[in-house]
Every structure is written in C-alpha cells, then in structure tokens.
mmCIF file of C-alpha atoms in Angstrom:
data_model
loop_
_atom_site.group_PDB
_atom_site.id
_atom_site.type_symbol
_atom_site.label_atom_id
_atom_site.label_comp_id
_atom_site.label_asym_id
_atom_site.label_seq_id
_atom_site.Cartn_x
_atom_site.Cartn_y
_atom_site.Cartn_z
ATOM 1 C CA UNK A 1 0.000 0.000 0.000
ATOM 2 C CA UNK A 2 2.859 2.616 1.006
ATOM 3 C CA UNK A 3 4.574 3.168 -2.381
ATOM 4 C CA UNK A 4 6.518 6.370 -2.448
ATOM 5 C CA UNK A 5 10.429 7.063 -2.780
ATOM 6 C CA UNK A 6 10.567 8.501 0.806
ATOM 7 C CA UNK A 7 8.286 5.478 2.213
ATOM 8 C CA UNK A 8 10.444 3.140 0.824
ATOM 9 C CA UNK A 9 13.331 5.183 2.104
ATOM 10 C CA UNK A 10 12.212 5.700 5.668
ATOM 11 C CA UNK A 11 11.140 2.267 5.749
ATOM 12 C CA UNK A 12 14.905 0.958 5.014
ATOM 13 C CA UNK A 13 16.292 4.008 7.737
ATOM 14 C CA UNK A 14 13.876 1.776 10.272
ATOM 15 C CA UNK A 15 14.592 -1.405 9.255
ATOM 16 C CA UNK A 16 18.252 -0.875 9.743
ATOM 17 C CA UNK A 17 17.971 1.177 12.956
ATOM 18 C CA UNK A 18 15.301 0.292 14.624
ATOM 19 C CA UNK A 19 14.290 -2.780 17.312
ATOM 20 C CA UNK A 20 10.464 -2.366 15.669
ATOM 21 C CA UNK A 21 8.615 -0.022 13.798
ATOM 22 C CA UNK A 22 5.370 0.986 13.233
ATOM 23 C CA UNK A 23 3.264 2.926 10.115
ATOM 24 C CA UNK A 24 1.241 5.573 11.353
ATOM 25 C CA UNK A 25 -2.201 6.026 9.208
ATOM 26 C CA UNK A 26 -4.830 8.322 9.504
ATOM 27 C CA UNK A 27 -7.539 5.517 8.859
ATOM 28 C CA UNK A 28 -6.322 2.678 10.740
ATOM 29 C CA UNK A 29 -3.928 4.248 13.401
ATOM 30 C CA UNK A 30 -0.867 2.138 14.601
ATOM 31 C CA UNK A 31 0.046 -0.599 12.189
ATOM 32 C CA UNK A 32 2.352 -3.404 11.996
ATOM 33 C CA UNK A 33 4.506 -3.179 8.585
ATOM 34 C CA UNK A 34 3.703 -6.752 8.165
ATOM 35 C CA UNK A 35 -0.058 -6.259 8.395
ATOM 36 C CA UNK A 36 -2.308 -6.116 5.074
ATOM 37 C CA UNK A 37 -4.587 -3.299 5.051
ATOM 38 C CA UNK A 38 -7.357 -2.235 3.045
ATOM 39 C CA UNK A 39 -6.449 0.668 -0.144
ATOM 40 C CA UNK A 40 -7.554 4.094 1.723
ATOM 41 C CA UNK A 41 -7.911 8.301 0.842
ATOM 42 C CA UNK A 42 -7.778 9.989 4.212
ATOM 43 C CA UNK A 43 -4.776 11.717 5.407
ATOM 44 C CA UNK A 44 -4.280 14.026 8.809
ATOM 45 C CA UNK A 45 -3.115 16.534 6.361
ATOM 46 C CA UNK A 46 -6.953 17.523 5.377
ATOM 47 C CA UNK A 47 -8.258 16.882 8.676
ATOM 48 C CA UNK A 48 -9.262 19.133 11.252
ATOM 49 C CA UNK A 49 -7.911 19.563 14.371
ATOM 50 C CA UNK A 50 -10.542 18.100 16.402
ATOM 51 C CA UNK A 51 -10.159 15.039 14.336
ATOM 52 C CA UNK A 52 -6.541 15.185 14.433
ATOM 53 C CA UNK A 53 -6.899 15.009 18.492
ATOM 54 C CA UNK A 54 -9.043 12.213 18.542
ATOM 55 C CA UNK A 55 -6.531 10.106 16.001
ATOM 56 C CA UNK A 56 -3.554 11.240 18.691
ATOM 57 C CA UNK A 57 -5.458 10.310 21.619
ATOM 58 C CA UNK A 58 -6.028 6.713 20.216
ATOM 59 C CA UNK A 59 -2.801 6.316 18.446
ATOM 60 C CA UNK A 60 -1.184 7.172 21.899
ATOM 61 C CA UNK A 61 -3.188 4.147 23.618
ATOM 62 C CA UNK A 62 -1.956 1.812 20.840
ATOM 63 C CA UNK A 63 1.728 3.528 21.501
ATOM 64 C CA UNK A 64 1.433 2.916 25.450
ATOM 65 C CA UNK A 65 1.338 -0.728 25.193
ATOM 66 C CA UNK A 66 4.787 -0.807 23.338
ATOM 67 C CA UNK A 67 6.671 1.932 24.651
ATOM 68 C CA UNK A 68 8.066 2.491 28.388
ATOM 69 C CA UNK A 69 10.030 5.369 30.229
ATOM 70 C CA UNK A 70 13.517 5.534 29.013
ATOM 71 C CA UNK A 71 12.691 3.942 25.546
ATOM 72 C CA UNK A 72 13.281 6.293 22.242
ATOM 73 C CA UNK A 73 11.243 6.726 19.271
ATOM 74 C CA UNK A 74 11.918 8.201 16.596
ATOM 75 C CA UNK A 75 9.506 9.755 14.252
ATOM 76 C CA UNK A 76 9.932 10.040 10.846
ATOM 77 C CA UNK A 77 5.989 11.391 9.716
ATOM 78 C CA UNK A 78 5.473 14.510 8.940
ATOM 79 C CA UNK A 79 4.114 17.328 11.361
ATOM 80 C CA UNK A 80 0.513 16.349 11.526
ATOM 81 C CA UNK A 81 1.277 12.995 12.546
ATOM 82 C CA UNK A 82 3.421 13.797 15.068
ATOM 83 C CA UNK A 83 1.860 16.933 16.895
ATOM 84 C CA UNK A 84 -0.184 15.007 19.199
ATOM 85 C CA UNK A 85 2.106 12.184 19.902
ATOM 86 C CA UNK A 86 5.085 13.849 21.105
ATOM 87 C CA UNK A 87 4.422 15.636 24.200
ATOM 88 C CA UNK A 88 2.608 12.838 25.924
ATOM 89 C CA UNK A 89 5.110 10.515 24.624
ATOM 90 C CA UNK A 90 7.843 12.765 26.417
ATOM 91 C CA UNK A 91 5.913 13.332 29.532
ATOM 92 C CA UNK A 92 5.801 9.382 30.087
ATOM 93 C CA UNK A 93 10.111 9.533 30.002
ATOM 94 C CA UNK A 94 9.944 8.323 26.325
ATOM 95 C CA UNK A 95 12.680 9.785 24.752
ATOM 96 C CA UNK A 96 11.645 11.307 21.224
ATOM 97 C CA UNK A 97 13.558 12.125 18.120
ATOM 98 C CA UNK A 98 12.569 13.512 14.548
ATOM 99 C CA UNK A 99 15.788 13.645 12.893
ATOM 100 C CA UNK A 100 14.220 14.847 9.596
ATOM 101 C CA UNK A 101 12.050 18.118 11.385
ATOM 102 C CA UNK A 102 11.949 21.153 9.567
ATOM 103 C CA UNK A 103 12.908 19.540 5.775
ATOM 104 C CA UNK A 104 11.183 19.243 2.811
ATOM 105 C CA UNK A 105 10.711 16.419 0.946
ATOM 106 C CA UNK A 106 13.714 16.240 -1.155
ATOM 107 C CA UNK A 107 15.711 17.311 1.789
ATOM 108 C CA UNK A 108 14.409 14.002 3.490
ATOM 109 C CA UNK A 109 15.140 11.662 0.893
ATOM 110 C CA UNK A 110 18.825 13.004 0.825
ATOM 111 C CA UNK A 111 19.254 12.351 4.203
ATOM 112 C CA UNK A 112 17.610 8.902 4.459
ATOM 113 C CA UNK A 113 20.208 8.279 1.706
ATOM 114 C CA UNK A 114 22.879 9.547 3.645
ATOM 115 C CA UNK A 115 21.640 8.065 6.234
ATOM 116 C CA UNK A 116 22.570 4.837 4.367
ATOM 117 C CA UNK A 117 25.812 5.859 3.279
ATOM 118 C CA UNK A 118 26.750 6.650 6.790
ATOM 119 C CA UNK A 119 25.962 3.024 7.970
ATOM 120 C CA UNK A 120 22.731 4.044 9.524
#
C-alpha cells in the first residue's frame, strides 16, 4: 500500500535502525509493517484539528502498550502525525527524536540516503 520514494526510504532508515517499527495512518492508526490493510484516501493533512486530536489520543493508547520510560522513538511522519504524539510521549520519560524536522521532501530523501551511506 505505502509506495513512495521517501516510504520506501524511511522504511529501510527503520529497518536498519530500529528494534520495531510501526506505520502511522490516519484511517487505521498504529500498524504493523507486516499487516495487510485495506487501499484508503484519508490523510491528517486535510483533517481538522478536532479530528486530528481524537486520532492522537487513540494512536497514543496503541503507543502505550509498546513503549516504556527511558525507551526512544523516533519519528519520521510529517508534522501532523506527530503533533499530538510527542508531548505525551515525552511526559511518560519516552525519549523522542525527529531527525528529519523542519525539511522538505527532497531534503528528506537526501538524508535517508545519507543516512545509508553513513551506515545508519
């Protein structure tokens, strides 16, 4: 279902660096890369920001069951995705890192593929 260049990118990034990893979706929340989904439209990007809260607030039940105080996470969605996760994430001692914040697309994909290149 996830197709694009940076996808595919970040996906690699996680599967190198990461114990587990997780897709978040607008529609289905917190899912498991092996886990076959349904084809979807909705993205947090045209929501509002009531909806937007209520995605957070369950996305951040699914995340409490898998993540404990002094555990790191790092986020590699966009803005929207993030905004309601990281604060409570934080305030439970969850260490959290977006090592792509502030860059455009093309700036991301260069530095997932440095990222590579740097034995990430």
């Amino acid at each position: 279902m996830y197709t694009s260049p940076l996808f595919r990118k970040a996906r690699a990034y996680a599967e190198r660096n990461a114990n587990a990893w997780y897709i978040l979706s607008a529609k289905y929340g917190l899912v498991d890369p092996d886990s076959v989904i349904d084809p979807y439209d909705v993205t947090l990007n045209r929501m509002g920001v009531a909806q937007r809260r209520a995605w957070a607030a369950r996305v951040r039940l699914e995340l409490e069951q898998m993540v404990r105080p002094g555990d790191t996470v790092v986020m590699l969605a966009g803005a929207h995705y993030r905004e309601g996760l990281m604060g409570p994430l934080r305030a439970r001692g969850v260490r959290v890192e977006v090592p792509m914040q502030g860059l455009g697309i093309g700036k991301q994909l260069q530095w997932l593929s440095q990222s590579r290149e740097r034995g990430q």
